Short mmCIF file of C-alpha atoms in Angstrom, two decimals:
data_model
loop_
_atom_site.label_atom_id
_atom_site.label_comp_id
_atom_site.label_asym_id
_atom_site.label_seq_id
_atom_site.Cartn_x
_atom_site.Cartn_y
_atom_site.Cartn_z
CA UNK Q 263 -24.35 -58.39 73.47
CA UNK Q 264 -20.59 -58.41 73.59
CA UNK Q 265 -20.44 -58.82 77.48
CA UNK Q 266 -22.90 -61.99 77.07
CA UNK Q 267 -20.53 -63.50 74.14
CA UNK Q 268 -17.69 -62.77 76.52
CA UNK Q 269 -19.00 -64.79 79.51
CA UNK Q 270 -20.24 -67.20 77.11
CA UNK Q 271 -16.54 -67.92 76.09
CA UNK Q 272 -15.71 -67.54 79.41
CA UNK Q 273 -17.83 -69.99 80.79
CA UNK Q 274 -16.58 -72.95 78.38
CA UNK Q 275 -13.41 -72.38 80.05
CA UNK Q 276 -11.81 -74.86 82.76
CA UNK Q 277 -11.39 -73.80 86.38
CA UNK Q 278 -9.46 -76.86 88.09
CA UNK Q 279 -11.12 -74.99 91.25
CA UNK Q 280 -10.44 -78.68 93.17
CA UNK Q 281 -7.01 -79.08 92.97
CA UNK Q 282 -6.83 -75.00 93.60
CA UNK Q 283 -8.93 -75.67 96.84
CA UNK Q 284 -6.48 -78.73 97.44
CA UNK Q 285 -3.56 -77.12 96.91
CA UNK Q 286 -0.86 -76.21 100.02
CA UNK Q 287 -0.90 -72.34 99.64
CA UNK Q 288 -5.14 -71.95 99.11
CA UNK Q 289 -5.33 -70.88 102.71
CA UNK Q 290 -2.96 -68.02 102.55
CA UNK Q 291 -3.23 -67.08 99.05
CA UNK Q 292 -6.93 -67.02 98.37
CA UNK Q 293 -9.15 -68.39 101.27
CA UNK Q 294 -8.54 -65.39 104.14
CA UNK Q 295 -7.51 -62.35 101.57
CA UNK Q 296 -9.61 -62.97 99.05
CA UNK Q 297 -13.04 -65.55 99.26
CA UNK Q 298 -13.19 -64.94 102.88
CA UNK Q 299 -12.87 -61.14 102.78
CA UNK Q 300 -15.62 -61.03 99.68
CA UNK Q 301 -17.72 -62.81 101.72
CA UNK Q 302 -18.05 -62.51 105.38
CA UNK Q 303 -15.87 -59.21 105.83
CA UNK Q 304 -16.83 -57.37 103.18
CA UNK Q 305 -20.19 -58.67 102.29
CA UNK Q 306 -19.91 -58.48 97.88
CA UNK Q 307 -23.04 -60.84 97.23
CA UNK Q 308 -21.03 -63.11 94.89
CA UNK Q 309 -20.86 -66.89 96.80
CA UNK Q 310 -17.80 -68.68 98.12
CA UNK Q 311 -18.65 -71.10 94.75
CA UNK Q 312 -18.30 -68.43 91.79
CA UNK Q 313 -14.66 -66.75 93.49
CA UNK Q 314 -13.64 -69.76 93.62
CA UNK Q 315 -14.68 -70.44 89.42
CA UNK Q 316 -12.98 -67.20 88.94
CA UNK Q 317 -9.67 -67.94 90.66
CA UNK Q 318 -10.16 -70.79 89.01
CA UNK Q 319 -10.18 -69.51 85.35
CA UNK Q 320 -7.81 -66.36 85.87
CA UNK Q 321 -5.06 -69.36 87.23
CA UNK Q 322 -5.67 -71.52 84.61
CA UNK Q 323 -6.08 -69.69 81.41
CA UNK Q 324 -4.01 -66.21 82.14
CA UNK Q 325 -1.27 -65.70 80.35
CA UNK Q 326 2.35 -64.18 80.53
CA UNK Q 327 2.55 -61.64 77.86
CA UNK Q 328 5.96 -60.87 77.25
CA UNK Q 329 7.12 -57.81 79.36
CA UNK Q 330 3.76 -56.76 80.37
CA UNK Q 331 2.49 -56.10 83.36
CA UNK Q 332 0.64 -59.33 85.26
CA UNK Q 333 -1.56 -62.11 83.49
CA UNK Q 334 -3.91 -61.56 80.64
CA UNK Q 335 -7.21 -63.62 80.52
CA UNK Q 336 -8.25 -64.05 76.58
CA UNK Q 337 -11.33 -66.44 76.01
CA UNK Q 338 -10.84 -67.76 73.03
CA UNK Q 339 -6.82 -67.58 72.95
CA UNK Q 340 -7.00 -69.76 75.86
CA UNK Q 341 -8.48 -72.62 73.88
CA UNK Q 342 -5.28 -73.52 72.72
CA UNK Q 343 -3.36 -75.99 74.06
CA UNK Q 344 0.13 -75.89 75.26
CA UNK Q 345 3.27 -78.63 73.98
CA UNK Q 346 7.02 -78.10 75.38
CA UNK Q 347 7.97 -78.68 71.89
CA UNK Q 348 5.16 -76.09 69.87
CA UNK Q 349 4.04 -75.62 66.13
CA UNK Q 350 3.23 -71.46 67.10
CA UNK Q 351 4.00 -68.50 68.96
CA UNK Q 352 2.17 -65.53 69.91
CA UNK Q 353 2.67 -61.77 70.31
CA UNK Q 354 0.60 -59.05 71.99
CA UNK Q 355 0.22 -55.26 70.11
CA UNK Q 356 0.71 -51.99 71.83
CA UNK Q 357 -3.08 -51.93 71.22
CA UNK Q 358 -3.46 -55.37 73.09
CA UNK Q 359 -4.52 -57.36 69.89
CA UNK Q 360 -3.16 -61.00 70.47
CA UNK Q 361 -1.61 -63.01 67.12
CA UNK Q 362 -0.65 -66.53 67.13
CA UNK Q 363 1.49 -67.01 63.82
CA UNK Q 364 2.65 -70.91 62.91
CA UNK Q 365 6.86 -71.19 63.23
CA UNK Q 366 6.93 -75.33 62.02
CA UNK Q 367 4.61 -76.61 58.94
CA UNK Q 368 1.27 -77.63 60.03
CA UNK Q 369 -0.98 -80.67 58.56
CA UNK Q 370 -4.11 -80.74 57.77
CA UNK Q 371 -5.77 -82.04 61.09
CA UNK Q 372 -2.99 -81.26 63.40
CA UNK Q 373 -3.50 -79.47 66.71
CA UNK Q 374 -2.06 -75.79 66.99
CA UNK Q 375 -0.06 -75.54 70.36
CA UNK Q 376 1.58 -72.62 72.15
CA UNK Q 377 4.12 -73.21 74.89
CA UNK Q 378 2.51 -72.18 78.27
CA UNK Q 379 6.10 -71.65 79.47
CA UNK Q 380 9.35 -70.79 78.16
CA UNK Q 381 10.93 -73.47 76.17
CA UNK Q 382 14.16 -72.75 76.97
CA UNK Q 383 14.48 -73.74 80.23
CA UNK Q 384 14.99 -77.75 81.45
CA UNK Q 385 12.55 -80.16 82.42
CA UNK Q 386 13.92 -80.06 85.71
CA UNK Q 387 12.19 -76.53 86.69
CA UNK Q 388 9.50 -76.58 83.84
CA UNK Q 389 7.59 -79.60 84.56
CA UNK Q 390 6.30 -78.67 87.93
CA UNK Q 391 6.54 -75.27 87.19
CA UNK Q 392 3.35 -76.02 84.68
CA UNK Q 393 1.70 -78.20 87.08
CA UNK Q 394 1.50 -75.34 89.88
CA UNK Q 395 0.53 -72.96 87.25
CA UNK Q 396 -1.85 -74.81 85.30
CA UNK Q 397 -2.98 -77.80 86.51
CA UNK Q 398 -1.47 -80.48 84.20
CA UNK Q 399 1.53 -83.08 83.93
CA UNK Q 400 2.59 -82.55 80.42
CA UNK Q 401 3.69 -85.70 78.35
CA UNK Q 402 4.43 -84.12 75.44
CA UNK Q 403 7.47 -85.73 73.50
CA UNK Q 404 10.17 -84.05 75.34
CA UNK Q 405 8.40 -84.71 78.87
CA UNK Q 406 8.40 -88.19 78.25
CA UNK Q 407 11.74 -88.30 77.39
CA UNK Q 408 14.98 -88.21 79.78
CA UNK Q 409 17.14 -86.88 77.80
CA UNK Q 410 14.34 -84.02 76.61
CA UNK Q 411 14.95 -84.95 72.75
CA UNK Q 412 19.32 -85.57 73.32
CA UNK Q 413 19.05 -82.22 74.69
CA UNK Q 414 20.20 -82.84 77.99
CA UNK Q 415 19.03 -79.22 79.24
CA UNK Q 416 18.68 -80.49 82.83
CA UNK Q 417 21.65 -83.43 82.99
CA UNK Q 418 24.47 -82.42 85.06
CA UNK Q 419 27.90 -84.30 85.54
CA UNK Q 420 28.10 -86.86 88.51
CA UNK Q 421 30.58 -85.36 91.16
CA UNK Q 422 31.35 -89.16 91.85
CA UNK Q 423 32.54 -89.81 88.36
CA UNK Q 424 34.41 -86.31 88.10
CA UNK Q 425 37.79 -87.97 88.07
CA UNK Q 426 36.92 -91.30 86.08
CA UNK Q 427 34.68 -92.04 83.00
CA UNK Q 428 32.35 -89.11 82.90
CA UNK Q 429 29.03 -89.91 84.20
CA UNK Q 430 25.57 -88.01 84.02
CA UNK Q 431 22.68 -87.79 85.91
CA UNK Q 432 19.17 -87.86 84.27
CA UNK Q 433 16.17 -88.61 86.11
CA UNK Q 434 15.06 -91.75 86.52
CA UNK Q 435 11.56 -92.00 85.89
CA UNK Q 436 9.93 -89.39 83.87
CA UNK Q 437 6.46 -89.59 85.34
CA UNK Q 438 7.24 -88.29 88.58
CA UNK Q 439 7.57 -84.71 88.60
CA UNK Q 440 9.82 -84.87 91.53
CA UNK Q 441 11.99 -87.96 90.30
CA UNK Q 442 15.52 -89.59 91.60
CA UNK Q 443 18.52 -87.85 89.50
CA UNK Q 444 20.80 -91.52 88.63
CA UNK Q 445 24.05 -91.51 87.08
CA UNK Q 446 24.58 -93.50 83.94
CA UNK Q 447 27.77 -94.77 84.69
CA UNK Q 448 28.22 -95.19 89.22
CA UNK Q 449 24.23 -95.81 89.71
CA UNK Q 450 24.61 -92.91 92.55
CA UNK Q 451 21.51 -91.42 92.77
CA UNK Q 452 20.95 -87.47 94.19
CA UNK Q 453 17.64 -86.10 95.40
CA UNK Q 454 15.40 -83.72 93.09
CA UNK Q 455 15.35 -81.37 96.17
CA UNK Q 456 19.25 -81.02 95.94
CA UNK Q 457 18.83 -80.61 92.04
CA UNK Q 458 16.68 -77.29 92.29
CA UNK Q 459 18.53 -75.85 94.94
CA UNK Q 460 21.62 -76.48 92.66
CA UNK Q 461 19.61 -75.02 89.59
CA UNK Q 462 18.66 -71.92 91.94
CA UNK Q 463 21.99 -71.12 93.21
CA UNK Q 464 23.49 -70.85 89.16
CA UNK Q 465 20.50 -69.47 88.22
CA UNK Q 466 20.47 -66.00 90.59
CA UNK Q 467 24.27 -65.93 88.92
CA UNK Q 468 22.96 -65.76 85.67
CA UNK Q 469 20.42 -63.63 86.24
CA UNK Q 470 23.30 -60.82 87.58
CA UNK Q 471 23.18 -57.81 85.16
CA UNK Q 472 26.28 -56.47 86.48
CA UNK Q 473 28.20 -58.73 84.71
CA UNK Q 474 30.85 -58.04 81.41
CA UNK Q 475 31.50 -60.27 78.69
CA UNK Q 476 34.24 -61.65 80.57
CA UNK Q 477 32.65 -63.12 83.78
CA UNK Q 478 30.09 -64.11 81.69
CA UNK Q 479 32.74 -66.49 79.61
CA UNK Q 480 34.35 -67.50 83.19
CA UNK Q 481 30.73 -68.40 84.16
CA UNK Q 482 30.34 -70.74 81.00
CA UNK Q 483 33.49 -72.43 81.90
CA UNK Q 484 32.87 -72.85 85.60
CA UNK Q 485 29.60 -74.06 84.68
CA UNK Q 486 30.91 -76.85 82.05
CA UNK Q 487 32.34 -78.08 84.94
CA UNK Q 488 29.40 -78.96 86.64
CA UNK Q 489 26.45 -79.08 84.37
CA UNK Q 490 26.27 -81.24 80.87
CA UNK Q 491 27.79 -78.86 78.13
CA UNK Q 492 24.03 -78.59 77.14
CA UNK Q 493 22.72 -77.37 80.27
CA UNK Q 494 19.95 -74.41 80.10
CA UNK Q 495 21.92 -72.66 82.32
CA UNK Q 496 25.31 -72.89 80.00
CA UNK Q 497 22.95 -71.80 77.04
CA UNK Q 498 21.36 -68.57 78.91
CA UNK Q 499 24.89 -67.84 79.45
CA UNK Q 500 25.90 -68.25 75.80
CA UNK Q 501 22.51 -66.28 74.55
CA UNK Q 502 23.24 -63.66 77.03
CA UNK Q 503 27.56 -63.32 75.88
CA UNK Q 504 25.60 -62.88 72.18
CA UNK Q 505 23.43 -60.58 73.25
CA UNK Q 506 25.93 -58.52 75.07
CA UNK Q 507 28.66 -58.82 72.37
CA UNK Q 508 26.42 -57.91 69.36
CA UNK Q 509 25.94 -54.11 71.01
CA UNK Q 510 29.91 -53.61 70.94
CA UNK Q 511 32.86 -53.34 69.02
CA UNK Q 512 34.01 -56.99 67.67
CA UNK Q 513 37.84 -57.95 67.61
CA UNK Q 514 38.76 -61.41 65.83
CA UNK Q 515 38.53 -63.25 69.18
CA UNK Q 516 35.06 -62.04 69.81
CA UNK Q 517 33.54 -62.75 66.30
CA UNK Q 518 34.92 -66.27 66.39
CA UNK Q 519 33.65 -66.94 70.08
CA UNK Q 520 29.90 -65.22 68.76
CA UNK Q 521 29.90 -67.76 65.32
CA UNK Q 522 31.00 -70.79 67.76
CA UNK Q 523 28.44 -69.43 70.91
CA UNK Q 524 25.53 -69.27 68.23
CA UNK Q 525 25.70 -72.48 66.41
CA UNK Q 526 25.89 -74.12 69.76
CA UNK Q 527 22.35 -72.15 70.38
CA UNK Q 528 20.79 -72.81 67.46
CA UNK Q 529 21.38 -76.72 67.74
CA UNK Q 530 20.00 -76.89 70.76
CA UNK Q 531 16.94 -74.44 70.22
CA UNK Q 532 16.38 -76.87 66.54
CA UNK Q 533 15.51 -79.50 69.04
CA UNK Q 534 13.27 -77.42 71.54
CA UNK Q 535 12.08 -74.78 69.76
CA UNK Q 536 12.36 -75.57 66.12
CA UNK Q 537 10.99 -73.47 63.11
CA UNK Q 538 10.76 -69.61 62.68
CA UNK Q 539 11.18 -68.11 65.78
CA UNK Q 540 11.98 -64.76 66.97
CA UNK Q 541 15.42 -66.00 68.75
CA UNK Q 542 16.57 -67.72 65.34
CA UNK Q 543 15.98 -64.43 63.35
CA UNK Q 544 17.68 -62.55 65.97
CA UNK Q 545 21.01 -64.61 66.22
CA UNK Q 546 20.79 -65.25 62.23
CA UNK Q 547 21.14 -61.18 62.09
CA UNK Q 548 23.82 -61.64 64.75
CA UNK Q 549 25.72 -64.35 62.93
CA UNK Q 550 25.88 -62.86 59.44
CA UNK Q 551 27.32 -59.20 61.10
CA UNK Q 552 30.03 -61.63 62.64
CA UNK Q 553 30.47 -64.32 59.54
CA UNK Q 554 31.19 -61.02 57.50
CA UNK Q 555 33.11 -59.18 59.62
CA UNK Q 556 35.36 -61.89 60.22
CA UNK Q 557 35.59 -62.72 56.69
CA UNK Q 558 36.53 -59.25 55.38
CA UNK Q 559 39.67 -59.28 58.07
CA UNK Q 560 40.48 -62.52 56.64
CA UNK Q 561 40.53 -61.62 52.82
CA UNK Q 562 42.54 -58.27 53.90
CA UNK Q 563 45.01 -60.81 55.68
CA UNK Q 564 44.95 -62.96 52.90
CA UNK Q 565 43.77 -65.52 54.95
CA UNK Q 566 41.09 -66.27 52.17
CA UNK Q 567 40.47 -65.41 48.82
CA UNK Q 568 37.50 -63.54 46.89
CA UNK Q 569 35.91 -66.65 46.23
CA UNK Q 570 35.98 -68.15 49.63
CA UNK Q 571 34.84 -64.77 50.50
CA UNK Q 572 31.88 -64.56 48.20
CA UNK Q 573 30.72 -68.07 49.93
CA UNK Q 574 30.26 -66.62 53.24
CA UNK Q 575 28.03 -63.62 51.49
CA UNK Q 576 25.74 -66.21 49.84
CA UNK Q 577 25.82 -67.60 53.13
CA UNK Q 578 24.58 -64.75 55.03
CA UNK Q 579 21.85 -63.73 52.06
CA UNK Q 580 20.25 -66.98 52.83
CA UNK Q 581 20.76 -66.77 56.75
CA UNK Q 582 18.77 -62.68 56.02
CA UNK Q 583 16.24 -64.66 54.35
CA UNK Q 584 15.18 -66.67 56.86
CA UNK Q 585 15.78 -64.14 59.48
CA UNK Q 586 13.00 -61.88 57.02
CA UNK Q 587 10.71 -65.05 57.41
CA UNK Q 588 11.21 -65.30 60.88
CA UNK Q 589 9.94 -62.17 61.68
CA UNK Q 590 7.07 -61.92 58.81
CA UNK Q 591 4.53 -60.16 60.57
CA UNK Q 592 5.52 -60.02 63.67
CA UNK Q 593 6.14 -56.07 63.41
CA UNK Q 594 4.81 -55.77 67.40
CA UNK Q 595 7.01 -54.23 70.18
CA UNK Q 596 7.01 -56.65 72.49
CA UNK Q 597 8.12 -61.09 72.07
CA UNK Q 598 5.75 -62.84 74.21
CA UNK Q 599 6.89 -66.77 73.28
#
């Protein structure tokens, strides 16, 4: 009875087996190894029609749980529909039990929506990213907007305009996945080819875990050279200096650099990822550590007094009690979105 309510679920589920069969790498990536070999090499006695439905569903509806191994396929938690800007998150167990938890009020009658893909990356990789995954141009809010909600997570500074009045390019029409990037102040306009292979060249620097909290800050600075302050790639950076700092011993240089480095974060995520999410509880618990470390050197400087002092504490009690509702529930080992 379970196995029939499964497929049942299953079957209500969308394939987009057409544009798979369409698509550039079907050949190679399914046809020979997979529908070919089931059926005329290895003789299974399911048809060329149902592989293709289940290729169809597993590419569609799997998804990316956290630092699990491969895709999940979950009937009924693929019903939900994805939004770059989301209302809820989700996390997986250790037993494999899925929860989807609200992080922004909810009406009455409003859609619940997951992000298929993680927020904080630009438009620039994420929009075709979730058309070759899942078979959709999104035109959610920040899609349809060049700037992705003032953002500017993908804008980068025109080389043209480098020694003039600064000028930044931002694609110049937002229903083509592959647009024209134009600068606002020359007109010069650069390829979307010569964009990614820019984005791909900072990105395998940023992914380099061999890095210390210093070439990480020259990084951020070479970067704001190139890419609009509010780049993705300039806010990894930041996250990761954070992250990195937060496990060692703070001076007054570093606390000041962590309070500046989050509130730059958390502006940016307010816009993309707004609400009670597991990155705001996490920098929240970073921020008050620095906010009262640096504020206990300053009293015993005399840089402040107690009642300046006692500010910052009521401060960081209400920053620990959002941080608490931020990760309400969410008592699971592993952050999936």
């Amino acid at each position: 009875a379970q196995n029939s309510e499964y497929k049942d679920r299953l079957g209500l589920l969308m394939d987009h087996k057409e544009d798979i069969g369409r698509h550039q790498n079907y050949e190679n990536k399914w046809n020979k190894p997979v529908i070919e070999h089931l059926t005329k090499t290895f003789d299974s006695g399911v048809t060329k029609n149902d592989l293709l439905r289940g290729i169809g569903i597993f590419c569609t509806n799997a998804a990316y749980m956290g630092h699990r191994n491969g895709r999940w396929l979950l009937p009924t938690f693929s019903f939900l529909s994805h939004s770059c800007v989301c209302n809820s998150r989700f996390f997986i167990s250790p037993e494999g039990r899925v929860v989807v938890r609200a992080q922004t009020p909810i009406k009455s009658g409003e859609e619940i929506t997951i992000s298929y893909f993680p927020t904080h990356q630009g438009n620039v990789v994420r929009r075709q990213t979730i058309q070759d995954l899942w078979f959709f141009t999104c035109t959610c809010s920040r899609c349809r907007d060049k700037t992705e909600l003032g953002t500017f997570l993908s804008s980068v500074k025109c080389r043209k305009c480098k020694d003039e009045k600064e000028g930044i390019l931002l694609p110049e029409d937002v229903s083509n996945l592959q647009p024209g990037w134009k600068c606002g102040n020359c007109g010069i306009v650069i390829s979307h080819s010569t964009m990614i292979k820019l984005v791909h060249t900072l990105s395998a620097e940023v992914k380099n875990k061999d890095m210390d909290l210093h070439d990480v800050e020259n990084l951020v600075v070479r970067y704001q050279n190139i890419l609009h302050p509010h780049h993705f790639l300039i806010n990894e950076l930041k996250q990761k200096w954070v992250d990195m700092a937060a496990t060692m011993e703070h001076n007054r240089v570093i606390l000041e650099k962590m309070i500046g480095y989050i509130y730059d974060i958390s502006k940016i995520n307010s816009c993309i990822d707004p609400g009670l999410t597991i990155t705001l509880g996490q920098n929240l618990k970073h921020l008050n550590t620095a906010m009262l470390s640096l504020a206990k050197m300053k009293i015993t400087t005399g840089e402040i007094s107690k009642q300046e002092f006692m500010k910052v504490a009521v401060k960081a009690a209400a920053n620990i009690k959002i941080a608490r509702e931020c990760f309400e529930n969410t008592d699971f080992t592993v952050k999936c979105s």
